[in-house]
Amino acid sequence: MSKILIIYTGGTIGMVESEDQQTLVPFDLKHILEKVPELHKLGAELDSVSFDQPIDSSDMMPAHWAHLAHQVEVNYDQYDGFVILHGSDTLAYTASALSFMFEGLRKPIILTGSQLPIGRIRTDARENLITAVDFAIQKIADEPVIQEVAVCFEDQLFRGNRTKKFSTEAFDAFISPNYPDLAAAGVNLNFDHQELYRSEKTAFRLTGGFDQRVAVLTFFPGITEQLVLSVLTNESLRGIVLMTFGAGNLPRHPWLLEAIKKAVARGLVVVNVTQCAKGNVEQGKYETSSGLAEGGVVSCGDMTLEASLTKLMFLLGQSEDADWVRDQMATNLKGELSIR
Ligand code: ASP
């Protein structure tokens, strides 16, 4: 019988109305599990642990990612898989961050949550939790089918570091714009076996450490030199994500390329992520992105912002060597980047 550890971090799934009935606040794990007695019919042995203080995922920090990863590490041998209950708002960041932390992962780590609290009449929480556990217990020839960090929402299973929260309203709140779904839950659980991630490493290992000295600079028509320079010359930063237009384009102000080059020369890792959900950065395709690659800006290709940012924080946490970080940013580490 499969053994699954459910880890509860907080989020709408377990929330209840506050005393004044005005807002939703995180509640405890017991409250969730007693609402889903069917879980026990899946034929798996389920254990659960909870954050001491469940949180709204807007409060999620790299220290929480480290705590979650540690929970998986210390329980890795005793369990066949892990299901993490998480608020949907920053779930894609946590899924991405966790994906970079593990080497040689051979078991599923599936994140799920919900748009409505588990106590509400039309809740999506019950289905999401049951489906996530069902995905986590699937095996072929005694091997877990899923051996990566994945996200389960509304009958779909996605690679975690390819996801984005797309809707505040719909039950299918997540998309994986640049990578096929890993599986769909219909009458049967249908996996797209070709798309599943398999680690080449044999030993299971957790690497921790994120450097928070990063910034995301979102461009818009009319952005001022003053604002851009305040970020690019900021002494406290080690990495900057430029959120660019279309296929990685920026305004052609001469001062902009100069400032980027100076930041790179100072040792900052500057990367280029498109504001478009779908598609990829192609530096040099348009005049408005020519000079960026030469200026030392790394293209994030088709990586999501969530994957690019957490990867940057993770790599900066591993090394002082900016060239190594730039090289790794452009390398597909955990299926987060399509190499073309
Ligand atoms: N604010 C909530 C959270 O992310 C929303 C949700 O769970 O869906 O924790």
Short mmCIF file of C-alpha atoms and ligand atoms in Angstrom, two decimals:
data_model
loop_
_atom_site.label_atom_id
_atom_site.label_comp_id
_atom_site.label_asym_id
_atom_site.label_seq_id
_atom_site.Cartn_x
_atom_site.Cartn_y
_atom_site.Cartn_z
CA MET A 1 0.00 0.00 0.00
CA SER A 2 1.37 3.45 -0.93
CA LYS A 3 2.24 5.82 1.88
CA ILE A 4 1.67 9.52 1.25
CA LEU A 5 2.59 12.44 3.46
CA ILE A 6 0.25 15.44 3.20
CA ILE A 7 1.90 18.72 4.17
CA TYR A 8 -0.42 21.62 4.93
CA THR A 9 0.95 25.15 4.55
CA GLY A 10 -2.32 27.11 4.51
CA GLY A 11 -4.26 28.81 1.71
CA THR A 12 -7.93 29.03 0.79
CA ILE A 13 -8.33 25.25 0.88
CA GLY A 14 -8.38 25.31 4.69
CA MET A 15 -9.65 28.81 5.30
CA VAL A 16 -12.69 29.81 7.31
CA GLU A 17 -14.43 33.15 7.77
CA SER A 18 -12.84 35.48 10.34
CA GLU A 19 -14.87 36.36 13.44
CA ASP A 20 -16.30 39.49 11.81
CA GLN A 21 -17.08 37.33 8.72
CA GLN A 22 -15.28 39.90 6.53
CA THR A 23 -12.17 38.00 5.44
CA LEU A 24 -10.88 34.46 4.98
CA VAL A 25 -8.17 33.31 7.39
CA PRO A 26 -6.17 30.05 7.44
CA PHE A 27 -7.53 27.28 9.68
CA ASP A 28 -6.17 23.87 10.69
CA LEU A 29 -5.45 20.68 8.81
CA LYS A 30 -7.84 18.53 10.87
CA HIS A 31 -10.68 20.68 9.57
CA ILE A 32 -9.65 19.83 5.98
CA LEU A 33 -9.15 16.11 6.42
CA GLU A 34 -12.44 15.52 8.22
CA LYS A 35 -14.25 17.07 5.26
CA VAL A 36 -12.79 14.44 2.90
CA PRO A 37 -13.43 11.00 4.43
CA GLU A 38 -13.30 9.52 0.88
CA LEU A 39 -9.54 10.00 0.89
CA HIS A 40 -9.25 6.81 2.86
CA LYS A 41 -10.99 4.87 0.07
CA LEU A 42 -8.03 5.48 -2.24
CA GLY A 43 -6.27 2.55 -0.62
CA ALA A 44 -3.27 4.55 0.54
CA GLU A 45 -1.87 5.12 3.98
CA LEU A 46 -2.03 8.83 4.68
CA ASP A 47 -0.12 10.83 7.23
CA SER A 48 -0.17 14.56 7.59
CA VAL A 49 1.85 17.41 9.03
CA SER A 50 1.08 21.09 9.13
CA PHE A 51 2.89 24.39 9.38
CA ASP A 52 2.60 25.45 13.05
CA GLN A 53 0.94 28.60 11.77
CA PRO A 54 -0.80 27.98 8.43
CA ILE A 55 -0.36 31.00 6.15
CA ASP A 56 -1.93 32.74 3.23
CA SER A 57 0.56 32.01 0.46
CA SER A 58 1.20 35.72 -0.08
CA ASP A 59 3.28 35.41 3.09
CA MET A 60 5.36 32.56 1.66
CA MET A 61 9.12 33.18 1.90
CA PRO A 62 12.25 31.27 0.85
CA ALA A 63 12.55 30.10 4.47
CA HIS A 64 9.20 28.31 4.00
CA TRP A 65 10.52 26.64 0.80
CA ALA A 66 13.50 25.44 2.80
CA HIS A 67 11.22 24.13 5.55
CA LEU A 68 9.03 22.28 3.04
CA ALA A 69 12.03 20.76 1.28
CA HIS A 70 13.42 19.66 4.64
CA GLN A 71 10.11 17.96 5.48
CA VAL A 72 10.37 16.01 2.23
CA GLU A 73 14.03 15.17 2.82
CA VAL A 74 13.61 13.79 6.35
CA ASN A 75 10.55 11.76 5.31
CA TYR A 76 11.79 10.71 1.88
CA ASP A 77 12.53 7.07 2.65
CA GLN A 78 9.34 6.44 4.65
CA TYR A 79 6.90 7.73 2.02
CA ASP A 80 6.04 6.98 -1.61
CA GLY A 81 5.02 10.55 -2.31
CA PHE A 82 4.18 13.97 -0.95
CA VAL A 83 1.14 16.20 -1.40
CA ILE A 84 1.56 19.83 -0.40
CA LEU A 85 -1.56 21.90 0.30
CA HIS A 86 -0.75 25.47 -0.58
CA GLY A 87 -2.50 28.76 -1.31
CA SER A 88 -2.85 29.26 -5.03
CA ASP A 89 -1.46 32.81 -5.14
CA THR A 90 2.23 31.91 -4.93
CA LEU A 91 1.93 28.18 -5.53
CA ALA A 92 3.76 28.40 -8.88
CA TYR A 93 6.73 30.08 -7.16
CA THR A 94 6.93 27.37 -4.49
CA ALA A 95 6.59 24.58 -7.08
CA SER A 96 9.37 26.16 -9.15
CA ALA A 97 11.63 26.75 -6.15
CA LEU A 98 11.24 23.17 -4.89
CA SER A 99 11.98 21.75 -8.34
CA PHE A 100 15.48 23.30 -8.29
CA MET A 101 16.29 22.07 -4.78
CA PHE A 102 16.18 18.31 -5.37
CA GLU A 103 18.57 16.07 -7.28
CA GLY A 104 17.71 12.47 -8.02
CA LEU A 105 14.05 12.86 -7.07
CA ARG A 106 12.24 9.57 -7.75
CA LYS A 107 8.98 10.30 -5.96
CA PRO A 108 6.10 12.69 -6.57
CA ILE A 109 5.86 16.04 -4.82
CA ILE A 110 2.42 17.33 -5.84
CA LEU A 111 1.17 20.78 -4.88
CA THR A 112 -2.51 21.56 -4.83
CA GLY A 113 -4.93 24.06 -3.32
CA SER A 114 -8.32 25.43 -4.20
CA GLN A 115 -10.29 28.49 -5.18
CA LEU A 116 -13.01 27.91 -2.57
CA PRO A 117 -12.54 26.80 1.05
CA ILE A 118 -13.20 23.13 1.76
CA GLY A 119 -16.29 23.95 3.84
CA ARG A 120 -18.12 25.75 1.02
CA ILE A 121 -20.89 23.95 -0.82
CA ARG A 122 -19.43 24.18 -4.34
CA THR A 123 -15.84 23.79 -3.23
CA ASP A 124 -13.14 22.57 -5.60
CA ALA A 125 -10.94 21.67 -2.62
CA ARG A 126 -12.17 18.12 -2.13
CA GLU A 127 -11.70 17.09 -5.77
CA ASN A 128 -8.28 18.72 -5.94
CA LEU A 129 -7.06 16.99 -2.80
CA ILE A 130 -8.43 13.57 -3.78
CA THR A 131 -7.05 13.86 -7.32
CA ALA A 132 -3.63 15.03 -6.12
CA VAL A 133 -3.34 12.04 -3.76
CA ASP A 134 -4.55 9.72 -6.52
CA PHE A 135 -1.83 11.03 -8.87
CA ALA A 136 0.74 10.65 -6.12
CA ILE A 137 0.00 6.96 -5.48
CA GLN A 138 0.19 5.84 -9.11
CA LYS A 139 2.94 3.33 -9.80
CA ILE A 140 4.09 1.24 -12.72
CA ALA A 141 6.28 -1.80 -11.96
CA ASP A 142 6.61 -0.53 -8.40
CA GLU A 143 8.02 2.81 -9.56
CA PRO A 144 6.11 6.07 -8.97
CA VAL A 145 4.76 7.39 -12.28
CA ILE A 146 5.43 10.99 -11.21
CA GLN A 147 9.01 11.63 -10.15
CA GLU A 148 9.06 15.43 -10.11
CA VAL A 149 7.48 18.47 -8.51
CA ALA A 150 4.03 18.82 -10.08
CA VAL A 151 0.91 20.92 -9.65
CA CYS A 152 -2.57 19.37 -9.60
CA PHE A 153 -5.54 21.67 -10.12
CA GLU A 154 -8.98 20.95 -11.52
CA ASP A 155 -8.25 17.52 -13.02
CA GLN A 156 -4.98 18.57 -14.61
CA LEU A 157 -1.43 17.74 -13.67
CA PHE A 158 1.35 20.11 -14.72
CA ARG A 159 5.12 20.28 -14.36
CA GLY A 160 5.48 22.58 -11.35
CA ASN A 161 8.15 24.87 -12.77
CA ARG A 162 6.07 25.45 -15.91
CA THR A 163 2.96 26.72 -14.13
CA LYS A 164 1.40 30.13 -13.65
CA LYS A 165 -1.69 31.16 -11.74
CA PHE A 166 -3.92 32.37 -14.53
CA SER A 167 -7.35 32.98 -13.01
CA THR A 168 -8.60 34.38 -9.71
CA GLU A 169 -12.03 33.09 -10.60
CA ALA A 170 -12.04 29.82 -12.55
CA PHE A 171 -11.52 26.45 -10.90
CA ASP A 172 -8.91 25.67 -13.54
CA ALA A 173 -6.76 28.44 -12.11
CA PHE A 174 -3.40 27.30 -13.48
CA ILE A 175 -1.85 27.08 -16.91
CA SER A 176 1.33 25.56 -18.25
CA PRO A 177 1.67 27.78 -21.30
CA ASN A 178 4.90 26.40 -22.72
CA TYR A 179 4.83 22.74 -21.75
CA PRO A 180 2.23 19.99 -22.27
CA ASP A 181 0.10 18.84 -19.33
CA LEU A 182 1.61 15.81 -17.62
CA ALA A 183 -1.75 14.12 -17.06
CA ALA A 184 -5.49 14.60 -17.05
CA ALA A 185 -7.95 13.07 -14.62
CA GLY A 186 -11.09 11.94 -16.41
CA VAL A 187 -12.73 8.57 -16.01
CA ASN A 188 -9.14 7.34 -15.79
CA LEU A 189 -5.92 9.08 -14.92
CA ASN A 190 -4.28 9.57 -18.30
CA PHE A 191 -0.56 10.34 -18.24
CA ASP A 192 1.45 11.73 -21.10
CA HIS A 193 4.37 9.42 -20.36
CA GLN A 194 6.69 11.05 -22.89
CA GLU A 195 6.50 14.38 -21.08
CA LEU A 196 7.29 13.12 -17.58
CA TYR A 197 10.58 14.21 -16.04
CA ARG A 198 13.19 11.63 -15.13
CA SER A 199 16.32 12.59 -13.24
CA GLU A 200 19.63 11.31 -14.54
CA LYS A 201 21.15 11.54 -11.07
CA THR A 202 21.09 8.41 -8.95
CA ALA A 203 21.49 9.82 -5.45
CA PHE A 204 18.70 11.79 -3.81
CA ARG A 205 20.02 15.09 -2.52
CA LEU A 206 18.59 18.35 -1.26
CA THR A 207 20.43 21.61 -1.88
CA GLY A 208 19.17 24.64 -0.02
CA GLY A 209 19.89 28.34 -0.03
CA PHE A 210 18.18 31.18 -1.88
CA ASP A 211 19.60 34.67 -2.28
CA GLN A 212 16.83 37.23 -1.94
CA ARG A 213 18.95 40.09 -3.31
CA VAL A 214 17.06 40.12 -6.61
CA ALA A 215 14.56 42.40 -8.30
CA VAL A 216 11.98 42.18 -11.08
CA LEU A 217 11.91 45.25 -13.30
CA THR A 218 8.74 45.34 -15.39
CA PHE A 219 8.95 47.62 -18.41
CA PHE A 220 6.02 49.68 -19.71
CA PRO A 221 5.70 52.40 -22.33
CA GLY A 222 6.80 55.62 -20.62
CA ILE A 223 8.99 54.04 -17.92
CA THR A 224 11.40 56.72 -16.70
CA GLU A 225 15.19 56.67 -16.71
CA GLN A 226 15.07 57.53 -13.03
CA LEU A 227 13.07 54.44 -12.13
CA VAL A 228 15.15 52.10 -14.29
CA LEU A 229 18.44 53.45 -12.94
CA SER A 230 17.24 53.19 -9.36
CA VAL A 231 17.04 49.42 -9.90
CA LEU A 232 20.04 48.87 -12.19
CA THR A 233 22.40 50.83 -9.93
CA ASN A 234 21.04 49.44 -6.68
CA GLU A 235 24.06 48.28 -4.68
CA SER A 236 22.11 45.73 -2.66
CA LEU A 237 21.19 43.57 -5.68
CA ARG A 238 22.93 40.55 -7.21
CA GLY A 239 20.35 39.64 -9.84
CA ILE A 240 17.71 41.41 -11.90
CA VAL A 241 14.89 39.98 -14.00
CA LEU A 242 13.95 42.34 -16.83
CA MET A 243 10.29 41.76 -17.72
CA THR A 244 10.37 42.73 -21.36
CA PHE A 245 7.93 43.18 -24.23
CA GLY A 246 7.08 40.37 -26.68
CA ALA A 247 10.08 38.30 -27.71
CA GLY A 248 12.37 40.07 -25.22
CA ASN A 249 12.31 43.67 -26.45
CA LEU A 250 13.08 46.94 -24.66
CA PRO A 251 12.84 50.64 -25.53
CA ARG A 252 15.84 51.78 -27.59
CA HIS A 253 16.99 54.55 -25.22
CA PRO A 254 20.80 54.68 -25.47
CA TRP A 255 21.03 55.21 -21.69
CA LEU A 256 19.21 51.92 -21.09
CA LEU A 257 21.67 49.59 -22.82
CA GLU A 258 24.54 51.51 -21.25
CA ALA A 259 23.06 51.11 -17.76
CA ILE A 260 22.44 47.39 -18.33
CA LYS A 261 26.03 46.88 -19.49
CA LYS A 262 27.34 48.72 -16.44
CA ALA A 263 25.21 46.57 -14.13
CA VAL A 264 26.53 43.40 -15.79
CA ALA A 265 30.10 44.72 -15.53
CA ARG A 266 29.52 45.28 -11.79
CA GLY A 267 28.79 41.55 -11.51
CA LEU A 268 25.00 41.56 -11.55
CA VAL A 269 23.24 38.69 -13.27
CA VAL A 270 20.66 40.30 -15.57
CA VAL A 271 18.11 38.03 -17.25
CA ASN A 272 15.38 38.60 -19.81
CA VAL A 273 11.85 37.22 -19.29
CA THR A 274 8.95 38.06 -21.57
CA GLN A 275 5.76 39.63 -20.24
CA CYS A 276 3.84 37.26 -22.55
CA ALA A 277 2.59 34.10 -20.88
CA LYS A 278 3.20 32.00 -23.98
CA GLY A 279 6.22 31.88 -26.25
CA ASN A 280 9.82 32.75 -25.67
CA VAL A 281 12.51 35.40 -25.60
CA GLU A 282 14.59 35.64 -28.77
CA GLN A 283 17.24 38.27 -28.21
CA GLY A 284 18.35 39.82 -31.50
CA LYS A 285 15.19 38.99 -33.42
CA TYR A 286 14.20 42.68 -33.38
CA GLU A 287 16.39 45.76 -33.30
CA THR A 288 14.83 46.50 -29.90
CA SER A 289 16.55 43.48 -28.39
CA SER A 290 19.79 43.60 -30.34
CA GLY A 291 22.71 44.41 -28.10
CA LEU A 292 21.20 42.69 -25.04
CA ALA A 293 23.01 39.39 -25.52
CA GLU A 294 26.28 41.21 -26.25
CA GLY A 295 25.64 43.34 -23.18
CA GLY A 296 25.62 40.16 -21.07
CA VAL A 297 21.85 39.77 -20.60
CA VAL A 298 20.82 36.11 -20.34
CA SER A 299 17.71 35.04 -22.26
CA CYS A 300 15.27 33.02 -20.16
CA GLY A 301 13.77 31.52 -23.33
CA ASP A 302 10.34 30.11 -22.55
CA MET A 303 10.74 30.01 -18.76
CA THR A 304 7.96 31.52 -16.67
CA LEU A 305 8.70 34.47 -14.43
CA GLU A 306 8.13 32.17 -11.45
CA ALA A 307 10.73 29.66 -12.67
CA SER A 308 13.21 32.34 -13.80
CA LEU A 309 13.09 34.26 -10.53
CA THR A 310 13.30 31.27 -8.20
CA LYS A 311 16.06 29.73 -10.35
CA LEU A 312 18.01 32.98 -10.17
CA MET A 313 17.58 33.16 -6.38
CA PHE A 314 18.58 29.51 -6.05
CA LEU A 315 21.68 29.76 -8.25
CA LEU A 316 22.84 33.00 -6.58
CA GLY A 317 22.42 31.14 -3.30
CA GLN A 318 24.85 28.46 -4.53
CA SER A 319 27.69 30.54 -5.93
CA GLU A 320 29.45 33.90 -5.96
CA ASP A 321 30.52 33.29 -9.54
CA ALA A 322 28.26 35.41 -11.75
CA ASP A 323 29.47 33.72 -14.96
CA TRP A 324 28.52 30.30 -13.58
CA VAL A 325 25.08 31.62 -12.57
CA ARG A 326 24.58 33.11 -16.07
CA ASP A 327 25.58 29.83 -17.67
CA GLN A 328 23.23 27.80 -15.44
CA MET A 329 20.36 30.25 -16.03
CA ALA A 330 20.57 29.40 -19.74
CA THR A 331 20.76 25.66 -19.04
CA ASN A 332 17.74 23.41 -18.65
CA LEU A 333 18.13 22.08 -15.09
CA LYS A 334 14.77 20.51 -14.16
CA GLY A 335 12.63 20.65 -17.30
CA GLU A 336 11.86 24.35 -16.81
CA LEU A 337 13.35 25.48 -20.13
CA SER A 338 12.90 24.22 -23.69
CA ILE A 339 16.24 24.15 -25.41
CA ARG A 340 15.90 24.95 -29.07
N1 ASP B 1 -4.83 34.06 -0.84
C1 ASP B 1 -4.92 32.61 -0.95
C2 ASP B 1 -3.52 32.04 -0.85
O1 ASP B 1 -2.80 32.04 -1.80
C3 ASP B 1 -5.58 32.23 -2.21
C4 ASP B 1 -5.71 30.74 -2.43
O2 ASP B 1 -5.38 29.90 -1.62
O3 ASP B 1 -6.18 30.34 -3.49
O4 ASP B 1 -3.14 31.60 0.21
#
